Amino acid sequence: MMRIVCLPIDSRPCCTQFIKSLVSWAGSEVIFPRKEEMDDFKRRAAYDDNRAFLERELPGCDAAVISLDHWCYGSLLASREEAVSEGEALNRVQDLRMILKRHSNIPVFMSSVILRSSISSLSVSDLEAYHAMTEYSVASDRFSRFGLQEDAEKMEEAKRHIPDEVLQKVLRVRKRNLLVNLAAMELVAEGVVKSLSVLQEDSQVYGLPKKDQAEIQKKIEELKAENVFLRNGTDEAGALSAGEAMWRSQKPLPVDIVYLGRKDFTALYEDRPFQENMESACREIGIQAVPGSETVIFVCCPPNGEQQEAFQLSDDESFREYADQIQEAAQAGKRVYVLDLIGANGGSAALIRSLNCADELWGYSGWNTASNSMGTLLSQVITDHIRGERNLPYYQERLLDDYIYQTHLRGKLNKVLSALGEDVYSLRDRERAEQTMRDIFSQELPNLWPLRQLPAYHLSLPWMRTFEVKVEVL
């Protein structure tokens, strides 16, 4: 049994509940800050509370999983704001260095995020600037590379929809966060941190983050830092690091990774072929691709190589070929996991309906971006292996969340709440929204549930918005 101290990216279920479920399944314990010490949506965690948490919990622990964004800024959302100055953020990195050096016997697994292309969407009124900032980011990067007039024109058009103070803030925050990421890499070089995931959230093939990545890649090469991993992702970081912490002293776990569809696709909100992200995450957590292994991950990719939002997918598209291969492996007694990347932000209804072996699967993931879903699944593979059996409650939670809520019911909930005058990005009445969600689940779930038995479960909205749901199988 291990005792793992975790300072998560933020308080959402994917950064807390998922980790707790997986770690406890593997027979270990994870310690989070107290509820009053944590962030809550737009309220960031206090730095003094973060410091007190580590000072209190590090003694006697076996490993630490730390989000540098939470440590420096108070949460992922706060990392996109200016409340913490550049100088103060860098001082906090050095403060962390001194704390960890006093506990040098504890392996530390850290993550840090490269600022996304755009701003946060915290209300419906933010959407115009969010989309315009993304367009500006892409056009700006393309213009700096190719010098095309059409990209210059797109930049100017996008700027018309972005308040100048917003644009300038994004540029200042980007500079600060890059310096923090570079400083974090020094902690790995010194041996203070065992491994560091530098993760690129919400991005495109072209964009302002590419310049940050180039600086980070240069630093990796200068330091010869084999334990620094640069890839897409964010929300999965804590679960992946916890799995790495529990498996770090073992030989790589052999897993048969089978791609169905175009494995060279680049997912929505990501900037490189998905296969590169998969290979990076497997190296980090300790999984080795070995054909014919007992454990099989079927990576279900878009057939034509172009990912859409899950709600845009056609129910009529046949995935019989995908399903046949998955079913064949399940019937052969393999430990079969399905990574559903056919659509973003939800699973593929056509794929799930084509499967006759859903009850025999060991795991499923398809809840968010491709790399967020990937890291969530890889962590389950490791913890199931440690335990030696399938984590059925967690698998059921992923179906209820990733497939039922994200694919089928979130859109309906948003439509009902919007008709009631709610802003689904910033709710006024969470209790009403939760009851509406539960009513929709009760009506729709019996016709959508893909397993033979429906477990008892509880639903809630962890933040004052509908983007994520907290599902607990009882």
GROMACS .gro file of C-alpha atoms in nm:
model
  474
    1MET     CA    1   0.000   0.000   0.000
    2MET     CA    2   0.126   0.345  -0.095
    3ARG     CA    3   0.032   0.680   0.050
    4ILE     CA    4   0.025   0.938  -0.230
    5VAL     CA    5  -0.007   1.310  -0.165
    6CYS     CA    6  -0.186   1.486  -0.450
    7LEU     CA    7  -0.215   1.857  -0.522
    8PRO     CA    8  -0.451   1.831  -0.822
    9ILE     CA    9  -0.503   2.064  -1.115
   10ASP     CA   10  -0.835   2.169  -0.964
   11SER     CA   11  -1.136   2.032  -0.776
   12ARG     CA   12  -1.328   1.879  -1.068
   13PRO     CA   13  -1.409   1.505  -1.050
   14CYS     CA   14  -1.161   1.421  -1.329
   15CYS     CA   15  -0.882   1.566  -1.114
   16THR     CA   16  -0.995   1.428  -0.777
   17GLN     CA   17  -1.267   1.161  -0.783
   18PHE     CA   18  -1.114   0.971  -1.076
   19ILE     CA   19  -0.776   0.959  -0.901
   20LYS     CA   20  -0.924   0.851  -0.568
   21SER     CA   21  -1.125   0.572  -0.735
   22LEU     CA   22  -0.826   0.437  -0.927
   23VAL     CA   23  -0.571   0.462  -0.647
   24SER     CA   24  -0.798   0.300  -0.389
   25TRP     CA   25  -0.878   0.019  -0.635
   26ALA     CA   26  -0.506  -0.053  -0.655
   27GLY     CA   27  -0.492  -0.084  -0.276
   28SER     CA   28  -0.330   0.252  -0.205
   29GLU     CA   29  -0.436   0.582  -0.052
   30VAL     CA   30  -0.438   0.931  -0.201
   31ILE     CA   31  -0.446   1.244   0.014
   32PHE     CA   32  -0.598   1.567  -0.124
   33PRO     CA   33  -0.622   1.910   0.036
   34ARG     CA   34  -0.922   1.963   0.260
   35LYS     CA   35  -1.234   2.091   0.087
   36GLU     CA   36  -1.190   2.437   0.238
   37GLU     CA   37  -0.833   2.447   0.103
   38MET     CA   38  -0.937   2.366  -0.255
   39ASP     CA   39  -1.046   2.585  -0.544
   40ASP     CA   40  -1.411   2.601  -0.650
   41PHE     CA   41  -1.483   2.705  -1.011
   42LYS     CA   42  -1.387   3.074  -1.031
   43ARG     CA   43  -1.243   3.083  -0.679
   44ARG     CA   44  -0.878   2.982  -0.675
   45ALA     CA   45  -0.703   2.801  -0.394
   46ALA     CA   46  -0.492   3.016  -0.163
   47TYR     CA   47  -0.118   2.977  -0.188
   48ASP     CA   48  -0.078   2.962   0.190
   49ASP     CA   49  -0.322   2.668   0.196
   50ASN     CA   50  -0.125   2.488  -0.076
   51ARG     CA   51   0.194   2.536   0.119
   52ALA     CA   52   0.038   2.424   0.446
   53PHE     CA   53  -0.100   2.113   0.274
   54LEU     CA   54   0.238   1.998   0.145
   55GLU     CA   55   0.417   2.078   0.469
   56ARG     CA   56   0.152   1.883   0.660
   57GLU     CA   57   0.118   1.577   0.436
   58LEU     CA   58   0.457   1.517   0.273
   59PRO     CA   59   0.621   1.364   0.584
   60GLY     CA   60   0.561   0.991   0.577
   61CYS     CA   61   0.415   0.973   0.226
   62ASP     CA   62   0.549   0.741  -0.045
   63ALA     CA   63   0.504   0.971  -0.347
   64ALA     CA   64   0.371   1.311  -0.444
   65VAL     CA   65   0.163   1.411  -0.747
   66ILE     CA   66   0.174   1.787  -0.794
   67SER     CA   67   0.011   2.023  -1.041
   68LEU     CA   68   0.236   2.324  -1.083
   69ASP     CA   69  -0.061   2.528  -1.207
   70HIS     CA   70  -0.244   2.467  -0.881
   71TRP     CA   71   0.070   2.544  -0.681
   72CYS     CA   72   0.159   2.865  -0.862
   73TYR     CA   73  -0.185   3.005  -0.949
   74GLY     CA   74  -0.450   2.822  -0.747
   75SER     CA   75  -0.618   2.620  -1.025
   76LEU     CA   76  -0.618   2.562  -1.399
   77LEU     CA   77  -0.868   2.843  -1.460
   78ALA     CA   78  -0.659   3.075  -1.243
   79SER     CA   79  -0.349   2.992  -1.452
   80ARG     CA   80  -0.513   3.186  -1.737
   81GLU     CA   81  -0.549   3.501  -1.525
   82GLU     CA   82  -0.310   3.769  -1.395
   83ALA     CA   83  -0.377   3.757  -1.022
   84VAL     CA   84  -0.026   3.616  -0.967
   85SER     CA   85   0.258   3.822  -1.110
   86GLU     CA   86   0.547   3.677  -1.309
   87GLY     CA   87   0.791   3.739  -1.027
   88GLU     CA   88   0.566   3.586  -0.762
   89ALA     CA   89   0.498   3.277  -0.976
   90LEU     CA   90   0.871   3.218  -1.023
   91ASN     CA   91   0.930   3.269  -0.650
   92ARG     CA   92   0.669   3.001  -0.582
   93VAL     CA   93   0.857   2.756  -0.805
   94GLN     CA   94   1.167   2.815  -0.597
   95ASP     CA   95   0.966   2.784  -0.277
   96LEU     CA   96   0.842   2.445  -0.395
   97ARG     CA   97   1.199   2.347  -0.476
   98MET     CA   98   1.308   2.414  -0.118
   99ILE     CA   99   1.012   2.221   0.029
  100LEU     CA  100   1.077   1.918  -0.192
  101LYS     CA  101   1.450   1.922  -0.119
  102ARG     CA  102   1.367   1.881   0.249
  103HIS     CA  103   1.184   1.562   0.150
  104SER     CA  104   1.429   1.438  -0.110
  105ASN     CA  105   1.345   1.073  -0.042
  106ILE     CA  106   0.994   1.121  -0.185
  107PRO     CA  107   0.952   1.076  -0.563
  108VAL     CA  108   0.758   1.366  -0.712
  109PHE     CA  109   0.553   1.339  -1.031
  110MET     CA  110   0.465   1.683  -1.160
  111SER     CA  111   0.254   1.828  -1.439
  112SER     CA  112   0.240   2.177  -1.585
  113VAL     CA  113   0.020   2.318  -1.858
  114ILE     CA  114   0.107   2.530  -2.161
  115LEU     CA  115  -0.148   2.810  -2.194
  116ARG     CA  116  -0.426   2.721  -2.436
  117SER     CA  117  -0.490   2.905  -2.761
  118SER     CA  118  -0.780   3.105  -2.621
  119ILE     CA  119  -0.945   3.242  -2.308
  120SER     CA  120  -1.170   3.060  -2.061
  121SER     CA  121  -1.541   3.034  -2.144
  122LEU     CA  122  -1.704   3.128  -1.816
  123SER     CA  123  -2.031   3.263  -1.955
  124VAL     CA  124  -2.223   3.267  -2.282
  125SER     CA  125  -2.097   3.623  -2.335
  126ASP     CA  126  -1.737   3.492  -2.350
  127LEU     CA  127  -1.797   3.274  -2.655
  128GLU     CA  128  -1.742   3.540  -2.922
  129ALA     CA  129  -1.405   3.640  -2.778
  130TYR     CA  130  -1.314   3.273  -2.719
  131HIS     CA  131  -1.363   3.181  -3.085
  132ALA     CA  132  -1.203   3.504  -3.209
  133MET     CA  133  -0.897   3.450  -2.989
  134THR     CA  134  -0.858   3.099  -3.131
  135GLU     CA  135  -0.877   3.237  -3.485
  136TYR     CA  136  -0.623   3.507  -3.398
  137SER     CA  137  -0.388   3.250  -3.248
  138VAL     CA  138  -0.396   3.031  -3.558
  139ALA     CA  139  -0.365   3.319  -3.806
  140SER     CA  140  -0.084   3.483  -3.608
  141ASP     CA  141   0.125   3.167  -3.604
  142ARG     CA  142   0.062   3.099  -3.972
  143PHE     CA  143   0.153   3.457  -4.066
  144SER     CA  144   0.480   3.438  -3.872
  145ARG     CA  145   0.567   3.117  -4.058
  146PHE     CA  146   0.444   3.184  -4.411
  147GLY     CA  147   0.387   3.560  -4.435
  148LEU     CA  148   0.062   3.517  -4.629
  149GLN     CA  149  -0.161   3.823  -4.668
  150GLU     CA  150  -0.474   3.617  -4.609
  151ASP     CA  151  -0.347   3.525  -4.262
  152ALA     CA  152  -0.272   3.889  -4.186
  153GLU     CA  153  -0.629   3.975  -4.285
  154LYS     CA  154  -0.766   3.698  -4.065
  155MET     CA  155  -0.564   3.832  -3.773
  156GLU     CA  156  -0.710   4.178  -3.816
  157GLU     CA  157  -1.062   4.046  -3.853
  158ALA     CA  158  -1.027   3.836  -3.538
  159LYS     CA  159  -0.891   4.133  -3.341
  160ARG     CA  160  -1.211   4.323  -3.416
  161HIS     CA  161  -1.393   4.075  -3.190
  162ILE     CA  162  -1.137   4.069  -2.908
  163PRO     CA  163  -1.119   4.357  -2.658
  164ASP     CA  164  -0.761   4.486  -2.668
  165GLU     CA  165  -0.720   4.445  -2.292
  166VAL     CA  166  -0.814   4.077  -2.329
  167LEU     CA  167  -0.560   4.019  -2.605
  168GLN     CA  168  -0.281   4.193  -2.416
  169LYS     CA  169  -0.361   3.998  -2.100
  170VAL     CA  170  -0.339   3.667  -2.288
  171LEU     CA  171   0.003   3.762  -2.422
  172ARG     CA  172   0.132   3.861  -2.078
  173VAL     CA  173  -0.003   3.545  -1.915
  174ARG     CA  174   0.150   3.334  -2.191
  175LYS     CA  175   0.494   3.485  -2.123
  176ARG     CA  176   0.464   3.426  -1.748
  177ASN     CA  177   0.346   3.067  -1.782
  178LEU     CA  178   0.624   2.982  -2.026
  179LEU     CA  179   0.886   3.106  -1.778
  180VAL     CA  180   0.727   2.893  -1.506
  181ASN     CA  181   0.734   2.585  -1.729
  182LEU     CA  182   1.101   2.642  -1.809
  183ALA     CA  183   1.180   2.685  -1.439
  184ALA     CA  184   0.998   2.359  -1.362
  185MET     CA  185   1.228   2.173  -1.597
  186GLU     CA  186   1.523   2.276  -1.383
  187LEU     CA  187   1.365   2.087  -1.092
  188VAL     CA  188   1.382   1.769  -1.301
  189ALA     CA  189   1.742   1.839  -1.401
  190GLU     CA  190   1.835   1.878  -1.033
  191GLY     CA  191   1.661   1.554  -0.940
  192VAL     CA  192   1.411   1.731  -0.715
  193VAL     CA  193   1.126   1.611  -0.940
  194LYS     CA  194   1.128   1.258  -1.081
  195SER     CA  195   0.923   1.332  -1.393
  196LEU     CA  196   0.740   1.626  -1.547
  197SER     CA  197   0.453   1.626  -1.795
  198VAL     CA  198   0.437   1.953  -1.987
  199LEU     CA  199   0.089   1.942  -2.133
  200GLN     CA  200  -0.065   2.144  -2.413
  201GLU     CA  201  -0.434   2.203  -2.362
  202ASP     CA  202  -0.694   2.325  -2.614
  203SER     CA  203  -0.479   2.388  -2.921
  204GLN     CA  204  -0.465   2.355  -3.298
  205VAL     CA  205  -0.200   2.250  -3.550
  206TYR     CA  206  -0.104   2.619  -3.579
  207GLY     CA  207  -0.126   2.870  -3.297
  208LEU     CA  208   0.056   3.083  -3.041
  209PRO     CA  209   0.129   2.780  -2.817
  210LYS     CA  210   0.363   2.641  -3.083
  211LYS     CA  211   0.621   2.910  -2.996
  212ASP     CA  212   0.604   2.808  -2.629
  213GLN     CA  213   0.647   2.443  -2.725
  214ALA     CA  214   0.956   2.527  -2.931
  215GLU     CA  215   1.117   2.695  -2.628
  216ILE     CA  216   1.032   2.399  -2.407
  217GLN     CA  217   1.159   2.145  -2.659
  218LYS     CA  218   1.484   2.339  -2.686
  219LYS     CA  219   1.520   2.328  -2.307
  220ILE     CA  220   1.451   1.952  -2.304
  221GLU     CA  221   1.733   1.898  -2.551
  222GLU     CA  222   1.972   2.126  -2.360
  223LEU     CA  223   1.906   1.945  -2.032
  224LYS     CA  224   1.890   1.601  -2.197
  225ALA     CA  225   1.578   1.562  -1.987
  226GLU     CA  226   1.442   1.214  -2.064
  227ASN     CA  227   1.190   1.247  -1.782
  228VAL     CA  228   1.018   1.553  -1.930
  229PHE     CA  229   0.722   1.462  -2.151
  230LEU     CA  230   0.574   1.719  -2.392
  231ARG     CA  231   0.236   1.631  -2.542
  232ASN     CA  232  -0.133   1.720  -2.558
  233GLY     CA  233  -0.352   1.675  -2.253
  234THR     CA  234  -0.434   1.838  -1.918
  235ASP     CA  235  -0.718   1.696  -1.711
  236GLU     CA  236  -0.581   1.341  -1.716
  237ALA     CA  237  -0.244   1.443  -1.569
  238GLY     CA  238  -0.316   1.361  -1.206
  239ALA     CA  239  -0.454   1.015  -1.277
  240LEU     CA  240  -0.168   0.935  -1.512
  241SER     CA  241   0.091   1.054  -1.261
  242ALA     CA  242  -0.072   0.853  -0.982
  243GLY     CA  243  -0.055   0.543  -1.200
  244GLU     CA  244   0.309   0.620  -1.276
  245ALA     CA  245   0.382   0.659  -0.905
  246MET     CA  246   0.235   0.318  -0.824
  247TRP     CA  247   0.404   0.141  -1.116
  248ARG     CA  248   0.738   0.323  -1.135
  249SER     CA  249   0.954   0.043  -0.995
  250GLN     CA  250   0.803  -0.231  -1.210
  251LYS     CA  251   0.891  -0.353  -1.557
  252PRO     CA  252   0.685  -0.197  -1.839
  253LEU     CA  253   0.339  -0.353  -1.858
  254PRO     CA  254   0.289  -0.525  -2.197
  255VAL     CA  255  -0.031  -0.410  -2.369
  256ASP     CA  256  -0.157  -0.482  -2.719
  257ILE     CA  257  -0.252  -0.140  -2.859
  258VAL     CA  258  -0.478  -0.188  -3.161
  259TYR     CA  259  -0.575   0.111  -3.373
  260LEU     CA  260  -0.907   0.093  -3.557
  261GLY     CA  261  -0.953   0.359  -3.826
  262ARG     CA  262  -0.703   0.630  -3.921
  263LYS     CA  263  -0.441   0.619  -3.645
  264ASP     CA  264  -0.257   0.917  -3.797
  265PHE     CA  265  -0.547   1.154  -3.723
  266THR     CA  266  -0.505   1.477  -3.528
  267ALA     CA  267  -0.788   1.522  -3.280
  268LEU     CA  268  -0.994   1.833  -3.222
  269TYR     CA  269  -0.831   2.067  -2.967
  270GLU     CA  270  -0.491   1.902  -3.026
  271ASP     CA  271  -0.193   1.992  -3.242
  272ARG     CA  272  -0.020   1.665  -3.338
  273PRO     CA  273  -0.110   1.314  -3.454
  274PHE     CA  274  -0.278   1.132  -3.169
  275GLN     CA  275  -0.041   0.838  -3.193
  276GLU     CA  276   0.246   1.062  -3.073
  277ASN     CA  277   0.049   1.149  -2.759
  278MET     CA  278  -0.030   0.783  -2.696
  279GLU     CA  279   0.333   0.679  -2.727
  280SER     CA  280   0.446   0.957  -2.493
  281ALA     CA  281   0.189   0.874  -2.224
  282CYS     CA  282   0.267   0.502  -2.242
  283ARG     CA  283   0.639   0.570  -2.194
  284GLU     CA  284   0.563   0.787  -1.894
  285ILE     CA  285   0.322   0.558  -1.710
  286GLY     CA  286   0.514   0.240  -1.790
  287ILE     CA  287   0.317   0.064  -2.064
  288GLN     CA  288   0.489  -0.109  -2.355
  289ALA     CA  289   0.308  -0.188  -2.678
  290VAL     CA  290   0.340  -0.565  -2.730
  291PRO     CA  291   0.114  -0.734  -2.987
  292GLY     CA  292  -0.064  -1.042  -2.858
  293SER     CA  293  -0.062  -0.934  -2.493
  294GLU     CA  294  -0.335  -1.039  -2.249
  295THR     CA  295  -0.444  -0.676  -2.212
  296VAL     CA  296  -0.573  -0.503  -2.525
  297ILE     CA  297  -0.658  -0.137  -2.581
  298PHE     CA  298  -0.867  -0.074  -2.892
  299VAL     CA  299  -0.809   0.286  -2.999
  300CYS     CA  300  -1.118   0.368  -3.204
  301CYS     CA  301  -1.027   0.651  -3.442
  302PRO     CA  302  -1.241   0.846  -3.690
  303PRO     CA  303  -1.274   0.629  -4.005
  304ASN     CA  304  -1.188   0.919  -4.235
  305GLY     CA  305  -0.927   1.073  -4.005
  306GLU     CA  306  -1.140   1.380  -3.925
  307GLN     CA  307  -1.273   1.402  -3.572
  308GLN     CA  308  -1.601   1.581  -3.501
  309GLU     CA  309  -1.781   1.668  -3.180
  310ALA     CA  310  -1.958   1.360  -3.047
  311PHE     CA  311  -2.301   1.520  -3.079
  312GLN     CA  312  -2.236   1.578  -3.450
  313LEU     CA  313  -2.168   1.211  -3.527
  314SER     CA  314  -2.416   1.021  -3.739
  315ASP     CA  315  -2.600   0.738  -3.563
  316ASP     CA  316  -2.634   0.564  -3.898
  317GLU     CA  317  -2.262   0.514  -3.954
  318SER     CA  318  -2.175   0.147  -3.917
  319PHE     CA  319  -1.890   0.042  -3.691
  320ARG     CA  320  -1.954  -0.328  -3.734
  321GLU     CA  321  -1.592  -0.389  -3.835
  322TYR     CA  322  -1.466  -0.214  -3.521
  323ALA     CA  323  -1.713  -0.405  -3.305
  324ASP     CA  324  -1.622  -0.742  -3.456
  325GLN     CA  325  -1.255  -0.702  -3.368
  326ILE     CA  326  -1.336  -0.586  -3.015
  327GLN     CA  327  -1.578  -0.873  -2.963
  328GLU     CA  328  -1.333  -1.129  -3.096
  329ALA     CA  329  -1.074  -1.022  -2.838
  330ALA     CA  330  -1.329  -1.019  -2.555
  331GLN     CA  331  -1.452  -1.367  -2.648
  332ALA     CA  332  -1.091  -1.490  -2.646
  333GLY     CA  333  -1.069  -1.393  -2.280
  334LYS     CA  334  -0.856  -1.081  -2.326
  335ARG     CA  335  -0.875  -0.785  -2.091
  336VAL     CA  336  -1.032  -0.546  -2.340
  337TYR     CA  337  -1.042  -0.167  -2.303
  338VAL     CA  338  -1.204   0.070  -2.554
  339LEU     CA  339  -1.064   0.419  -2.609
  340ASP     CA  340  -1.343   0.589  -2.804
  341LEU     CA  341  -1.193   0.878  -3.004
  342ILE     CA  342  -1.439   0.876  -3.294
  343GLY     CA  343  -1.583   1.201  -3.161
  344ALA     CA  344  -1.462   1.464  -2.912
  345ASN     CA  345  -1.638   1.539  -2.583
  346GLY     CA  346  -1.832   1.214  -2.575
  347GLY     CA  347  -1.855   0.862  -2.707
  348SER     CA  348  -1.984   0.727  -3.035
  349ALA     CA  349  -2.343   0.605  -3.017
  350ALA     CA  350  -2.298   0.405  -3.337
  351LEU     CA  351  -1.996   0.223  -3.194
  352ILE     CA  352  -2.160   0.140  -2.861
  353ARG     CA  353  -2.475   0.016  -3.035
  354SER     CA  354  -2.265  -0.209  -3.256
  355LEU     CA  355  -2.105  -0.383  -2.957
  356ASN     CA  356  -2.256  -0.703  -2.822
  357CYS     CA  357  -1.984  -0.747  -2.563
  358ALA     CA  358  -2.014  -0.429  -2.355
  359ASP     CA  359  -2.068  -0.639  -2.040
  360GLU     CA  360  -1.737  -0.818  -2.099
  361LEU     CA  361  -1.522  -0.507  -2.144
  362TRP     CA  362  -1.274  -0.408  -1.873
  363GLY     CA  363  -1.285  -0.036  -1.938
  364TYR     CA  364  -1.404   0.250  -2.157
  365SER     CA  365  -1.312   0.616  -2.200
  366GLY     CA  366  -1.430   0.891  -2.432
  367TRP     CA  367  -1.534   1.180  -2.212
  368ASN     CA  368  -1.335   1.480  -2.333
  369THR     CA  369  -1.043   1.555  -2.564
  370ALA     CA  370  -0.855   1.258  -2.710
  371SER     CA  371  -0.558   1.284  -2.474
  372ASN     CA  372  -0.771   1.347  -2.165
  373SER     CA  373  -0.964   1.031  -2.247
  374MET     CA  374  -0.640   0.844  -2.318
  375GLY     CA  375  -0.473   0.925  -1.987
  376THR     CA  376  -0.787   0.832  -1.796
  377LEU     CA  377  -0.792   0.489  -1.960
  378LEU     CA  378  -0.419   0.417  -1.927
  379SER     CA  379  -0.443   0.487  -1.554
  380GLN     CA  380  -0.725   0.235  -1.524
  381VAL     CA  381  -0.523  -0.026  -1.714
  382ILE     CA  382  -0.236   0.009  -1.465
  383THR     CA  383  -0.456   0.003  -1.154
  384ASP     CA  384  -0.661  -0.293  -1.279
  385HIS     CA  385  -0.335  -0.479  -1.340
  386ILE     CA  386  -0.212  -0.404  -0.988
  387ARG     CA  387  -0.544  -0.522  -0.842
  388GLY     CA  388  -0.574  -0.818  -1.077
  389GLU     CA  389  -0.939  -0.762  -1.161
  390ARG     CA  390  -1.170  -0.527  -1.346
  391ASN     CA  391  -1.286  -0.205  -1.178
  392LEU     CA  392  -1.653  -0.249  -1.267
  393PRO     CA  393  -1.788   0.055  -1.073
  394TYR     CA  394  -1.536   0.282  -1.246
  395TYR     CA  395  -1.623   0.133  -1.588
  396GLN     CA  396  -1.993   0.196  -1.518
  397GLU     CA  397  -1.919   0.555  -1.411
  398ARG     CA  398  -1.732   0.615  -1.736
  399LEU     CA  399  -2.030   0.488  -1.938
  400LEU     CA  400  -2.272   0.703  -1.738
  401ASP     CA  401  -2.051   1.010  -1.778
  402ASP     CA  402  -1.865   0.973  -2.108
  403TYR     CA  403  -2.137   0.805  -2.311
  404ILE     CA  404  -2.474   0.878  -2.149
  405TYR     CA  405  -2.422   1.233  -2.021
  406GLN     CA  406  -2.168   1.379  -2.261
  407THR     CA  407  -2.297   1.215  -2.580
  408HIS     CA  408  -2.672   1.203  -2.525
  409LEU     CA  409  -2.799   1.412  -2.236
  410ARG     CA  410  -2.585   1.723  -2.181
  411GLY     CA  411  -2.721   1.884  -2.495
  412LYS     CA  412  -3.079   1.816  -2.383
  413LEU     CA  413  -3.005   1.952  -2.036
  414ASN     CA  414  -2.853   2.268  -2.184
  415LYS     CA  415  -3.156   2.321  -2.405
  416VAL     CA  416  -3.400   2.288  -2.115
  417LEU     CA  417  -3.197   2.511  -1.884
  418SER     CA  418  -3.143   2.776  -2.152
  419ALA     CA  419  -3.521   2.788  -2.207
  420LEU     CA  420  -3.551   2.859  -1.834
  421GLY     CA  421  -3.315   3.155  -1.873
  422GLU     CA  422  -3.003   2.987  -1.736
  423ASP     CA  423  -2.649   3.046  -1.857
  424VAL     CA  424  -2.516   2.689  -1.876
  425TYR     CA  425  -2.158   2.820  -1.847
  426SER     CA  426  -2.235   2.998  -1.520
  427LEU     CA  427  -2.544   2.866  -1.343
  428ARG     CA  428  -2.752   3.072  -1.103
  429ASP     CA  429  -2.957   2.785  -0.958
  430ARG     CA  430  -2.749   2.468  -0.929
  431GLU     CA  431  -3.017   2.281  -0.732
  432ARG     CA  432  -3.272   2.329  -1.009
  433ALA     CA  433  -3.017   2.233  -1.274
  434GLU     CA  434  -2.928   1.914  -1.087
  435GLN     CA  435  -3.291   1.812  -1.046
  436THR     CA  436  -3.354   1.879  -1.414
  437MET     CA  437  -3.054   1.663  -1.501
  438ARG     CA  438  -3.173   1.378  -1.278
  439ASP     CA  439  -3.519   1.391  -1.433
  440ILE     CA  440  -3.371   1.368  -1.783
  441PHE     CA  441  -3.154   1.074  -1.679
  442SER     CA  442  -3.455   0.891  -1.534
  443GLN     CA  443  -3.651   0.935  -1.855
  444GLU     CA  444  -3.376   0.859  -2.107
  445LEU     CA  445  -3.133   0.618  -1.942
  446PRO     CA  446  -3.331   0.292  -1.971
  447ASN     CA  447  -3.327   0.316  -2.351
  448LEU     CA  448  -2.959   0.415  -2.372
  449TRP     CA  449  -2.782   0.195  -2.116
  450PRO     CA  450  -2.559  -0.059  -2.298
  451LEU     CA  451  -2.506  -0.312  -2.015
  452ARG     CA  452  -2.745  -0.580  -1.889
  453GLN     CA  453  -2.785  -0.422  -1.546
  454LEU     CA  454  -2.809  -0.059  -1.444
  455PRO     CA  455  -2.625   0.016  -1.118
  456ALA     CA  456  -2.746   0.246  -0.845
  457TYR     CA  457  -2.585   0.585  -0.897
  458HIS     CA  458  -2.587   0.946  -0.784
  459LEU     CA  459  -2.550   1.257  -1.002
  460SER     CA  460  -2.444   1.609  -0.917
  461LEU     CA  461  -2.291   1.915  -1.083
  462PRO     CA  462  -1.955   1.980  -0.916
  463TRP     CA  463  -1.928   2.335  -1.047
  464MET     CA  464  -2.182   2.601  -1.138
  465ARG     CA  465  -2.196   2.487  -1.499
  466THR     CA  466  -2.308   2.185  -1.700
  467PHE     CA  467  -1.979   2.105  -1.877
  468GLU     CA  468  -1.893   1.826  -1.633
  469VAL     CA  469  -2.101   1.596  -1.415
  470LYS     CA  470  -2.005   1.402  -1.104
  471VAL     CA  471  -2.124   1.041  -1.133
  472GLU     CA  472  -2.090   0.807  -0.839
  473VAL     CA  473  -2.187   0.440  -0.866
  474LEU     CA  474  -2.315   0.336  -0.525
   0.00000   0.00000   0.00000
